């Protein structure tokens, strides 16, 4: 995803926790886009698979939606591909 220099400058003034939350949201959306592209699907196809409106999926895919675990599981099930990976305890949080 292309990043705006204005947004990147503003990100420098946001606390680390909020920045990580936004980054993770964009990573989730990017991953869903990758899966859709690989499978030759569109957002409207995902909406149909999940029984949601195209408008709702479009809002999710802006990168600001706070996905629940249940929603992510539903998307993974519908697309037949993993979205998130939980790491083992040997990995640490960035400081």
CSV table of C-alpha atoms in Angstrom, one decimal:
chain,number,residue,atom,x,y,z
A,1,UNK,CA,0.0,0.0,0.0
A,2,UNK,CA,1.3,3.4,-0.9
A,3,UNK,CA,1.9,5.7,2.0
A,4,UNK,CA,1.5,9.5,2.1
A,5,UNK,CA,4.4,11.6,3.3
A,6,UNK,CA,2.0,13.9,5.1
A,7,UNK,CA,0.5,10.9,7.0
A,8,UNK,CA,4.0,9.5,7.7
A,9,UNK,CA,5.1,12.8,9.2
A,10,UNK,CA,2.0,12.9,11.5
A,11,UNK,CA,2.6,9.2,12.5
A,12,UNK,CA,5.8,10.4,14.2
A,13,UNK,CA,3.7,12.3,16.8
A,14,UNK,CA,1.4,9.4,17.6
A,15,UNK,CA,2.1,7.1,20.6
A,16,UNK,CA,3.7,3.7,19.9
A,17,UNK,CA,0.7,1.7,20.9
A,18,UNK,CA,-1.7,3.6,18.6
A,19,UNK,CA,0.9,3.4,15.8
A,20,UNK,CA,1.1,-0.4,16.2
A,21,UNK,CA,-2.7,-0.7,16.2
A,22,UNK,CA,-3.0,1.3,12.9
A,23,UNK,CA,-0.1,-0.6,11.3
A,24,UNK,CA,-1.7,-4.0,12.3
A,25,UNK,CA,-5.0,-2.9,10.9
A,26,UNK,CA,-3.4,-2.0,7.5
A,27,UNK,CA,-1.5,-5.3,7.5
A,28,UNK,CA,-4.7,-7.2,8.0
A,29,UNK,CA,-6.4,-5.3,5.2
A,30,UNK,CA,-3.4,-5.8,2.9
A,31,UNK,CA,-3.5,-9.5,3.7
A,32,UNK,CA,-7.2,-9.8,2.8
A,33,UNK,CA,-6.5,-7.9,-0.4
A,34,UNK,CA,-3.7,-10.3,-1.2
A,35,UNK,CA,-6.0,-13.3,-0.7
A,36,UNK,CA,-8.8,-11.8,-2.8
A,37,UNK,CA,-6.4,-11.0,-5.6
A,38,UNK,CA,-4.8,-14.5,-5.5
A,39,UNK,CA,-8.2,-16.1,-5.7
A,40,UNK,CA,-9.6,-13.7,-8.4
A,41,UNK,CA,-12.2,-12.4,-6.0
A,42,UNK,CA,-13.5,-8.9,-5.3
A,43,UNK,CA,-14.7,-7.3,-2.1
A,44,UNK,CA,-18.3,-7.8,-3.3
A,45,UNK,CA,-17.6,-11.6,-3.4
A,46,UNK,CA,-16.3,-11.5,0.2
A,47,UNK,CA,-19.5,-9.6,1.2
A,48,UNK,CA,-21.6,-12.3,-0.4
A,49,UNK,CA,-19.6,-15.1,1.3
A,50,UNK,CA,-20.0,-13.4,4.7
A,51,UNK,CA,-23.7,-12.3,4.2
A,52,UNK,CA,-22.6,-8.7,4.6
A,53,UNK,CA,-23.3,-5.6,2.4
A,54,UNK,CA,-20.6,-4.4,0.0
A,55,UNK,CA,-20.7,-1.1,1.9
A,56,UNK,CA,-19.8,-2.8,5.2
A,57,UNK,CA,-16.9,-4.7,3.6
A,58,UNK,CA,-15.7,-1.5,1.9
A,59,UNK,CA,-15.6,0.2,5.4
A,60,UNK,CA,-13.6,-2.7,6.8
A,61,UNK,CA,-11.1,-2.5,3.9
A,62,UNK,CA,-10.2,1.2,4.6
A,63,UNK,CA,-7.8,0.0,7.2
A,64,UNK,CA,-9.4,1.7,10.2
A,65,UNK,CA,-11.8,-1.1,11.2
A,66,UNK,CA,-11.2,-2.7,14.5
A,67,UNK,CA,-11.6,-6.4,13.5
A,68,UNK,CA,-12.8,-8.8,16.2
A,69,UNK,CA,-11.3,-12.3,16.5
A,70,UNK,CA,-14.7,-13.7,15.4
A,71,UNK,CA,-14.7,-11.5,12.3
A,72,UNK,CA,-11.2,-12.6,11.3
A,73,UNK,CA,-12.1,-16.2,11.8
A,74,UNK,CA,-15.2,-15.8,9.6
A,75,UNK,CA,-13.1,-14.1,6.9
A,76,UNK,CA,-10.4,-16.8,7.1
A,77,UNK,CA,-13.1,-19.5,6.8
A,78,UNK,CA,-14.8,-17.8,3.9
A,79,UNK,CA,-11.5,-17.3,2.0
A,80,UNK,CA,-9.9,-20.6,3.0
A,81,UNK,CA,-6.6,-18.8,3.9
A,82,UNK,CA,-5.0,-17.6,7.1
A,83,UNK,CA,-4.9,-13.9,7.9
A,84,UNK,CA,-3.0,-13.7,11.2
A,85,UNK,CA,-0.2,-15.7,12.7
A,86,UNK,CA,0.3,-15.9,16.5
A,87,UNK,CA,4.0,-16.1,17.4
A,88,UNK,CA,5.7,-18.1,20.1
A,89,UNK,CA,7.1,-16.7,23.3
A,90,UNK,CA,10.6,-16.4,21.8
A,91,UNK,CA,9.6,-13.3,19.9
A,92,UNK,CA,9.4,-10.0,21.8
A,93,UNK,CA,7.4,-6.8,21.4
A,94,UNK,CA,9.2,-3.9,19.7
A,95,UNK,CA,10.1,-1.1,22.1
